[in-house]
């Protein structure tokens, strides 16, 4: 950090734009051993890692996963991303092979009070403005997949309603990646017979969509398609659930998300590789980056630093209870107690793990 930063501090965007970024192909090759044939570049400084390469890593051992959490956040956040970036840069600085995994920012908070989500100061991921805006188009693909399902649902009702959907019990809403309170509750299908049957409807923000949560938990394209097919979109008059697979919508949704499913690779200001992929809100979903990005990073680095949205009592809990369980990750806690007490705790933990009567609450994730 230059001394002038203390007398005349630069803004985050000024620091980001003044950075001398390395070509992402070089970062991937030198830091992670990923050849250019396994990358799909989006310009010079961001790229997607091919799904074929991701599959080829399955036999490699996992590195160690570190979660950064925090106290209950303020409206502007509390610095988890900055801490995550700084910690990963520091690990590399002392000779460890480390990388980080973050969520993609949503356009809504980026243009709101909170601002972007690429870190801050000299602990940033770059190119910051690209990451905070359209990035590689993942959120646009998720928006399209969500709204395709909404359109097919309304179209099915219009053309005879063979599944017997009760229009009063349509549970699927449209989304857009913007804070637009005027669209939260609306009446759709106005304008006459040709436009369908009017009903109450509304828009959510894209990151609050069930499609986003599914996208971040999917292991591959087949798993993604299966999960999308299980989405409940409406009910019949006798309360029978109607799923996306009943509308035969999950195939088209999967095609829209096929390219987005590959993890996005960028770098920090110090050239540390970073996966930024997926971005569900922690107060709506599980608030963690994609399982695919995390599990891939664990095959490529000795230490992987990640974060969970909001505080330890929300995103941190969901990281352990949802993401770790779905991804097959087991957690280990570092004790600060004396060695004798620590050994007793470890022995007790081993007994609980091996016991067939382990309670659900104490069972390791």
CSV table of C-alpha atoms in Angstrom, one decimal:
chain,number,residue,atom,x,y,z
A,1,UNK,CA,0.0,0.0,0.0
A,2,UNK,CA,1.5,3.3,-1.0
A,3,UNK,CA,2.1,5.9,1.8
A,4,UNK,CA,0.0,8.4,-0.1
A,5,UNK,CA,-3.1,6.3,0.5
A,6,UNK,CA,-3.1,7.4,4.2
A,7,UNK,CA,-2.9,11.2,3.3
A,8,UNK,CA,-5.2,11.2,0.3
A,9,UNK,CA,-7.2,7.9,0.2
A,10,UNK,CA,-8.4,6.6,-3.1
A,11,UNK,CA,-11.8,5.2,-3.6
A,12,UNK,CA,-12.4,1.5,-4.2
A,13,UNK,CA,-13.1,2.1,-7.9
A,14,UNK,CA,-10.0,4.2,-8.3
A,15,UNK,CA,-7.8,1.5,-6.7
A,16,UNK,CA,-9.5,-1.1,-8.9
A,17,UNK,CA,-9.1,0.8,-12.1
A,18,UNK,CA,-5.4,1.7,-11.4
A,19,UNK,CA,-4.5,-2.0,-10.7
A,20,UNK,CA,-2.2,-3.8,-13.0
A,21,UNK,CA,-4.2,-7.0,-13.6
A,22,UNK,CA,-2.6,-10.1,-15.0
A,23,UNK,CA,-4.2,-12.0,-17.9
A,24,UNK,CA,-6.6,-14.5,-16.5
A,25,UNK,CA,-5.1,-17.3,-18.7
A,26,UNK,CA,-1.7,-16.7,-16.9
A,27,UNK,CA,-3.3,-16.7,-13.4
A,28,UNK,CA,-5.1,-19.9,-14.2
A,29,UNK,CA,-2.1,-21.7,-15.6
A,30,UNK,CA,0.5,-20.5,-13.0
A,31,UNK,CA,-1.5,-20.5,-9.8
A,32,UNK,CA,-4.0,-23.4,-10.4
A,33,UNK,CA,-2.5,-25.5,-13.3
A,34,UNK,CA,-5.6,-24.9,-15.5
A,35,UNK,CA,-4.6,-24.8,-19.2
A,36,UNK,CA,-6.2,-22.4,-21.7
A,37,UNK,CA,-8.0,-25.2,-23.4
A,38,UNK,CA,-10.1,-25.6,-20.2
A,39,UNK,CA,-11.1,-22.0,-20.0
A,40,UNK,CA,-13.7,-19.9,-21.7
A,41,UNK,CA,-12.4,-16.3,-21.5
A,42,UNK,CA,-14.8,-13.4,-21.1
A,43,UNK,CA,-12.3,-10.7,-22.2
A,44,UNK,CA,-8.8,-10.6,-20.7
A,45,UNK,CA,-9.5,-10.8,-17.0
A,46,UNK,CA,-12.3,-13.1,-16.3
A,47,UNK,CA,-13.2,-16.6,-17.6
A,48,UNK,CA,-15.3,-19.7,-17.0
A,49,UNK,CA,-13.7,-23.0,-16.1
A,50,UNK,CA,-15.1,-25.8,-18.3
A,51,UNK,CA,-17.4,-28.4,-16.8
A,52,UNK,CA,-15.3,-31.2,-18.4
A,53,UNK,CA,-12.3,-30.0,-16.4
A,54,UNK,CA,-14.3,-29.7,-13.3
A,55,UNK,CA,-15.3,-33.4,-13.7
A,56,UNK,CA,-11.7,-34.4,-14.2
A,57,UNK,CA,-10.8,-33.2,-10.7
A,58,UNK,CA,-13.0,-35.7,-8.8
A,59,UNK,CA,-10.1,-38.0,-7.8
A,60,UNK,CA,-8.0,-35.3,-6.3
A,61,UNK,CA,-7.9,-34.8,-2.5
A,62,UNK,CA,-9.6,-31.8,-0.9
A,63,UNK,CA,-7.9,-28.9,0.6
A,64,UNK,CA,-9.0,-27.2,3.8
A,65,UNK,CA,-12.1,-25.0,3.7
A,66,UNK,CA,-12.2,-21.8,5.8
A,67,UNK,CA,-15.5,-19.9,6.5
A,68,UNK,CA,-15.5,-16.2,7.2
A,69,UNK,CA,-18.5,-15.1,9.2
A,70,UNK,CA,-19.4,-12.1,11.3
A,71,UNK,CA,-21.7,-10.5,13.9
A,72,UNK,CA,-25.2,-9.3,12.8
A,73,UNK,CA,-24.5,-7.0,9.9
A,74,UNK,CA,-25.1,-3.3,9.5
A,75,UNK,CA,-27.1,-2.0,6.5
A,76,UNK,CA,-23.8,-1.5,4.6
A,77,UNK,CA,-22.4,-4.9,5.6
A,78,UNK,CA,-19.6,-5.6,8.0
A,79,UNK,CA,-16.6,-6.5,6.0
A,80,UNK,CA,-16.7,-10.3,5.4
A,81,UNK,CA,-15.7,-10.0,1.7
A,82,UNK,CA,-12.8,-7.7,2.5
A,83,UNK,CA,-11.6,-10.0,5.3
A,84,UNK,CA,-11.9,-13.0,3.0
A,85,UNK,CA,-9.8,-11.4,0.3
A,86,UNK,CA,-7.2,-10.1,2.7
A,87,UNK,CA,-6.9,-13.5,4.5
A,88,UNK,CA,-6.5,-15.4,1.2
A,89,UNK,CA,-3.8,-12.9,0.0
A,90,UNK,CA,-2.1,-13.3,3.3
A,91,UNK,CA,-2.0,-17.1,3.1
A,92,UNK,CA,-0.4,-16.9,-0.3
A,93,UNK,CA,2.0,-14.3,0.9
A,94,UNK,CA,3.4,-16.7,3.5
A,95,UNK,CA,3.8,-19.5,0.9
A,96,UNK,CA,0.4,-21.3,1.1
A,97,UNK,CA,-1.5,-22.3,-2.0
A,98,UNK,CA,-4.8,-20.6,-1.4
A,99,UNK,CA,-7.8,-19.2,-3.3
A,100,UNK,CA,-11.1,-17.8,-2.4
A,101,UNK,CA,-14.8,-18.3,-3.3
A,102,UNK,CA,-17.3,-15.5,-3.2
A,103,UNK,CA,-20.9,-14.8,-4.3
A,104,UNK,CA,-21.7,-12.7,-7.3
A,105,UNK,CA,-23.1,-9.3,-6.4
A,106,UNK,CA,-26.7,-8.5,-7.3
A,107,UNK,CA,-27.5,-5.3,-9.3
A,108,UNK,CA,-30.1,-4.3,-6.7
A,109,UNK,CA,-27.7,-3.8,-3.8
A,110,UNK,CA,-25.0,-2.6,-6.1
A,111,UNK,CA,-27.1,0.4,-7.1
A,112,UNK,CA,-28.6,0.7,-3.6
A,113,UNK,CA,-27.2,1.8,-0.2
A,114,UNK,CA,-24.9,-1.2,0.2
A,115,UNK,CA,-23.0,-0.8,-3.1
A,116,UNK,CA,-20.9,-3.5,-4.6
A,117,UNK,CA,-19.6,-6.8,-3.2
A,118,UNK,CA,-16.1,-7.2,-4.5
A,119,UNK,CA,-14.3,-6.2,-1.3
A,120,UNK,CA,-12.7,-2.8,-0.7
A,121,UNK,CA,-9.5,-0.8,-0.5
A,122,UNK,CA,-6.5,-3.0,-1.4
A,123,UNK,CA,-8.5,-6.2,-0.6
A,124,UNK,CA,-10.5,-6.4,-3.7
A,125,UNK,CA,-11.3,-8.8,-6.5
A,126,UNK,CA,-11.0,-7.3,-10.0
A,127,UNK,CA,-12.2,-6.2,-12.4
A,128,UNK,CA,-14.5,-4.8,-9.7
A,129,UNK,CA,-16.9,-2.9,-12.0
A,130,UNK,CA,-17.5,-5.9,-14.2
A,131,UNK,CA,-18.1,-8.2,-11.2
A,132,UNK,CA,-20.6,-5.7,-9.7
A,133,UNK,CA,-22.5,-5.3,-13.0
A,134,UNK,CA,-23.2,-7.9,-15.7
A,135,UNK,CA,-20.0,-10.0,-15.0
A,136,UNK,CA,-20.4,-13.2,-17.2
A,137,UNK,CA,-24.2,-13.0,-17.5
A,138,UNK,CA,-25.0,-15.7,-15.0
A,139,UNK,CA,-27.8,-13.7,-13.3
A,140,UNK,CA,-29.3,-12.8,-16.6
A,141,UNK,CA,-29.5,-16.5,-17.4
A,142,UNK,CA,-31.1,-17.2,-14.0
A,143,UNK,CA,-33.6,-14.4,-14.6
A,144,UNK,CA,-34.5,-15.9,-18.0
A,145,UNK,CA,-34.9,-19.4,-16.7
A,146,UNK,CA,-37.2,-18.2,-13.8
A,147,UNK,CA,-39.3,-16.1,-16.2
A,148,UNK,CA,-39.5,-18.9,-18.8
A,149,UNK,CA,-41.2,-21.1,-16.2
A,150,UNK,CA,-43.6,-18.2,-15.3
A,151,UNK,CA,-44.5,-17.8,-19.0
A,152,UNK,CA,-45.0,-21.5,-19.6
A,153,UNK,CA,-47.3,-21.7,-16.5
A,154,UNK,CA,-49.5,-18.8,-17.7
A,155,UNK,CA,-49.5,-20.2,-21.2
A,156,UNK,CA,-50.6,-23.6,-19.9
A,157,UNK,CA,-53.6,-22.0,-18.1
A,158,UNK,CA,-54.5,-20.0,-21.2
A,159,UNK,CA,-54.5,-23.0,-23.6
A,160,UNK,CA,-57.0,-25.1,-21.7
A,161,UNK,CA,-55.4,-25.8,-18.3
A,162,UNK,CA,-55.1,-29.6,-18.8
A,163,UNK,CA,-53.4,-30.0,-15.3
A,164,UNK,CA,-56.4,-28.3,-13.6
A,165,UNK,CA,-54.3,-25.5,-12.1
A,166,UNK,CA,-56.2,-23.1,-9.8
A,167,UNK,CA,-55.3,-19.6,-10.9
A,168,UNK,CA,-55.8,-18.4,-7.3
A,169,UNK,CA,-53.1,-20.8,-6.1
A,170,UNK,CA,-50.3,-19.9,-8.5
A,171,UNK,CA,-47.1,-19.7,-6.3
A,172,UNK,CA,-44.5,-18.9,-8.9
A,173,UNK,CA,-43.5,-15.2,-9.3
A,174,UNK,CA,-41.4,-13.4,-11.9
A,175,UNK,CA,-38.0,-11.9,-11.1
A,176,UNK,CA,-35.6,-9.2,-12.2
A,177,UNK,CA,-32.2,-8.3,-10.8
A,178,UNK,CA,-33.2,-4.8,-9.6
A,179,UNK,CA,-34.8,-3.2,-6.5
A,180,UNK,CA,-38.1,-2.0,-8.0
A,181,UNK,CA,-40.7,-1.8,-5.3
A,182,UNK,CA,-43.4,-0.8,-7.9
A,183,UNK,CA,-43.3,-4.3,-9.3
A,184,UNK,CA,-43.4,-6.3,-6.0
A,185,UNK,CA,-47.2,-6.7,-6.2
A,186,UNK,CA,-49.0,-6.3,-9.5
A,187,UNK,CA,-52.0,-7.6,-11.5
A,188,UNK,CA,-50.9,-9.4,-14.6
A,189,UNK,CA,-52.7,-10.5,-17.9
A,190,UNK,CA,-54.7,-7.3,-18.3
A,191,UNK,CA,-55.8,-6.1,-21.7
A,192,UNK,CA,-58.5,-8.5,-22.8
A,193,UNK,CA,-59.0,-12.2,-23.7
A,194,UNK,CA,-55.8,-12.5,-25.8
A,195,UNK,CA,-53.7,-11.8,-22.7
A,196,UNK,CA,-54.9,-14.6,-20.5
A,197,UNK,CA,-56.8,-14.5,-17.1
A,198,UNK,CA,-56.0,-11.5,-14.9
A,199,UNK,CA,-54.6,-12.4,-11.5
A,200,UNK,CA,-52.5,-11.0,-8.7
A,201,UNK,CA,-48.8,-11.5,-9.4
A,202,UNK,CA,-45.5,-9.8,-8.6
A,203,UNK,CA,-41.7,-9.7,-9.1
A,204,UNK,CA,-39.0,-10.8,-6.7
A,205,UNK,CA,-35.3,-9.9,-7.1
A,206,UNK,CA,-33.4,-12.5,-9.0
A,207,UNK,CA,-31.2,-13.5,-6.1
A,208,UNK,CA,-34.3,-14.4,-4.1
A,209,UNK,CA,-35.5,-16.9,-6.7
A,210,UNK,CA,-35.7,-20.6,-6.0
A,211,UNK,CA,-33.8,-21.0,-9.3
A,212,UNK,CA,-30.8,-19.2,-7.8
A,213,UNK,CA,-30.8,-21.4,-4.7
A,214,UNK,CA,-31.0,-24.5,-6.9
A,215,UNK,CA,-28.3,-23.2,-9.2
A,216,UNK,CA,-26.0,-22.9,-6.2
A,217,UNK,CA,-26.7,-26.4,-4.9
A,218,UNK,CA,-26.5,-28.3,-8.2
A,219,UNK,CA,-23.5,-30.5,-8.7
A,220,UNK,CA,-23.8,-30.9,-12.5
A,221,UNK,CA,-26.2,-30.4,-15.4
A,222,UNK,CA,-28.2,-33.5,-14.7
A,223,UNK,CA,-28.6,-32.7,-11.0
A,224,UNK,CA,-29.6,-29.1,-12.0
A,225,UNK,CA,-32.3,-30.4,-14.3
A,226,UNK,CA,-33.7,-32.8,-11.6
A,227,UNK,CA,-33.8,-30.0,-9.0
A,228,UNK,CA,-35.5,-27.6,-11.4
A,229,UNK,CA,-38.1,-30.2,-12.2
A,230,UNK,CA,-39.1,-30.5,-8.6
A,231,UNK,CA,-40.1,-26.8,-8.2
A,232,UNK,CA,-43.7,-26.4,-7.1
A,233,UNK,CA,-45.3,-23.7,-9.1
A,234,UNK,CA,-49.0,-23.9,-8.4
A,235,UNK,CA,-51.7,-26.1,-6.9
A,236,UNK,CA,-55.0,-27.5,-8.2
A,237,UNK,CA,-58.4,-26.8,-6.6
A,238,UNK,CA,-57.9,-29.9,-4.4
A,239,UNK,CA,-54.4,-28.7,-3.3
A,240,UNK,CA,-52.4,-31.1,-5.4
A,241,UNK,CA,-49.0,-29.5,-6.2
A,242,UNK,CA,-48.0,-28.8,-9.8
A,243,UNK,CA,-44.3,-29.0,-10.5
A,244,UNK,CA,-42.1,-27.6,-13.3
A,245,UNK,CA,-41.7,-31.1,-14.6
A,246,UNK,CA,-45.5,-31.4,-15.0
A,247,UNK,CA,-45.2,-28.4,-17.4
A,248,UNK,CA,-42.2,-29.9,-19.1
A,249,UNK,CA,-40.3,-26.7,-18.3
A,250,UNK,CA,-37.2,-28.0,-16.6
A,251,UNK,CA,-35.5,-29.0,-19.9
A,252,UNK,CA,-35.7,-25.5,-21.3
A,253,UNK,CA,-34.7,-23.9,-18.0
A,254,UNK,CA,-31.6,-26.2,-17.9
A,255,UNK,CA,-30.6,-25.2,-21.4
A,256,UNK,CA,-30.7,-21.6,-20.4
A,257,UNK,CA,-28.5,-22.3,-17.4
A,258,UNK,CA,-26.0,-24.7,-19.0
A,259,UNK,CA,-23.3,-22.2,-19.7
A,260,UNK,CA,-23.9,-20.3,-16.4
A,261,UNK,CA,-23.3,-23.4,-14.3
A,262,UNK,CA,-19.5,-23.3,-15.0
A,263,UNK,CA,-17.6,-21.4,-12.2
A,264,UNK,CA,-16.2,-17.9,-12.9
A,265,UNK,CA,-12.5,-17.3,-12.4
A,266,UNK,CA,-11.1,-13.8,-11.6
A,267,UNK,CA,-8.2,-12.5,-9.4
A,268,UNK,CA,-7.5,-10.3,-6.4
A,269,UNK,CA,-5.4,-7.1,-6.6
A,270,UNK,CA,-2.4,-9.3,-5.7
A,271,UNK,CA,-3.1,-11.9,-8.4
A,272,UNK,CA,-4.7,-14.5,-6.1
A,273,UNK,CA,-7.2,-16.7,-8.0
A,274,UNK,CA,-10.9,-16.3,-7.0
A,275,UNK,CA,-14.1,-18.2,-8.0
A,276,UNK,CA,-17.1,-15.9,-7.9
A,277,UNK,CA,-20.2,-17.9,-8.7
A,278,UNK,CA,-23.9,-17.7,-7.7
A,279,UNK,CA,-25.3,-15.3,-5.1
A,280,UNK,CA,-28.5,-16.2,-3.1
A,281,UNK,CA,-29.5,-13.9,-0.3
A,282,UNK,CA,-29.0,-15.5,3.2
A,283,UNK,CA,-32.4,-14.2,4.5
A,284,UNK,CA,-34.2,-15.9,1.6
A,285,UNK,CA,-32.0,-18.9,0.8
A,286,UNK,CA,-28.7,-20.3,2.1
A,287,UNK,CA,-26.5,-17.3,1.3
A,288,UNK,CA,-23.4,-19.0,0.0
A,289,UNK,CA,-21.6,-19.2,-3.4
A,290,UNK,CA,-22.2,-22.3,-5.5
A,291,UNK,CA,-21.3,-25.8,-4.4
A,292,UNK,CA,-19.6,-26.3,-7.8
A,293,UNK,CA,-17.2,-23.4,-7.2
A,294,UNK,CA,-16.3,-24.5,-3.7
A,295,UNK,CA,-15.8,-28.2,-4.4
A,296,UNK,CA,-13.8,-27.3,-7.5
A,297,UNK,CA,-11.6,-24.9,-5.5
A,298,UNK,CA,-10.9,-27.5,-2.9
A,299,UNK,CA,-9.4,-29.7,-5.6
A,300,UNK,CA,-7.2,-26.9,-6.8
A,301,UNK,CA,-5.8,-25.3,-3.6
A,302,UNK,CA,-4.6,-26.3,-0.2
A,303,UNK,CA,-6.7,-23.6,1.5
A,304,UNK,CA,-10.0,-22.2,0.2
A,305,UNK,CA,-11.5,-19.2,2.0
A,306,UNK,CA,-15.2,-18.5,1.6
A,307,UNK,CA,-17.9,-16.5,3.2
A,308,UNK,CA,-21.6,-16.8,4.1
A,309,UNK,CA,-24.1,-13.9,3.9
A,310,UNK,CA,-25.3,-11.9,6.9
A,311,UNK,CA,-23.9,-13.0,10.3
A,312,UNK,CA,-22.9,-16.3,12.0
A,313,UNK,CA,-26.5,-16.8,13.2
A,314,UNK,CA,-27.9,-16.8,9.7
A,315,UNK,CA,-25.6,-17.4,6.8
A,316,UNK,CA,-23.0,-19.1,9.0
A,317,UNK,CA,-25.6,-21.6,10.3
A,318,UNK,CA,-27.0,-22.2,6.8
A,319,UNK,CA,-23.5,-22.8,5.5
A,320,UNK,CA,-23.1,-25.6,8.0
A,321,UNK,CA,-26.7,-27.0,7.9
A,322,UNK,CA,-27.4,-26.7,4.2
A,323,UNK,CA,-24.4,-26.2,2.0
A,324,UNK,CA,-22.1,-28.5,3.9
A,325,UNK,CA,-24.7,-31.3,4.0
A,326,UNK,CA,-25.6,-30.9,0.3
A,327,UNK,CA,-21.9,-30.8,-0.7
A,328,UNK,CA,-20.8,-33.7,1.5
A,329,UNK,CA,-18.4,-31.5,3.5
A,330,UNK,CA,-17.5,-32.3,7.1
A,331,UNK,CA,-16.7,-29.5,9.5
A,332,UNK,CA,-14.0,-29.5,12.2
A,333,UNK,CA,-13.9,-27.0,14.9
A,334,UNK,CA,-10.6,-25.5,16.3
A,335,UNK,CA,-10.8,-25.5,20.1
A,336,UNK,CA,-9.1,-22.8,22.2
A,337,UNK,CA,-9.3,-24.9,25.4
A,338,UNK,CA,-6.2,-26.4,27.1
A,339,UNK,CA,-4.6,-29.5,25.5
A,340,UNK,CA,-6.0,-31.9,28.0
A,341,UNK,CA,-9.6,-30.6,27.6
A,342,UNK,CA,-9.1,-30.4,23.9
A,343,UNK,CA,-8.2,-34.1,23.8
A,344,UNK,CA,-11.2,-35.0,25.9
A,345,UNK,CA,-13.5,-33.0,23.5
A,346,UNK,CA,-11.9,-34.8,20.5
A,347,UNK,CA,-12.4,-38.2,22.0
A,348,UNK,CA,-16.0,-37.4,22.9
A,349,UNK,CA,-16.6,-36.1,19.4
A,350,UNK,CA,-15.2,-39.4,17.9
A,351,UNK,CA,-17.6,-41.4,20.2
A,352,UNK,CA,-20.6,-39.4,19.0
A,353,UNK,CA,-19.6,-39.7,15.4
A,354,UNK,CA,-19.2,-43.5,15.6
A,355,UNK,CA,-22.3,-44.1,17.7
A,356,UNK,CA,-25.4,-45.1,15.7
A,357,UNK,CA,-27.6,-43.3,18.2
A,358,UNK,CA,-26.1,-39.8,17.5
A,359,UNK,CA,-28.8,-37.2,17.7
A,360,UNK,CA,-29.7,-35.2,14.7
A,361,UNK,CA,-28.5,-32.0,16.5
A,362,UNK,CA,-25.0,-33.3,17.2
A,363,UNK,CA,-24.5,-35.3,14.1
A,364,UNK,CA,-21.6,-33.8,12.0
A,365,UNK,CA,-22.6,-32.2,8.7
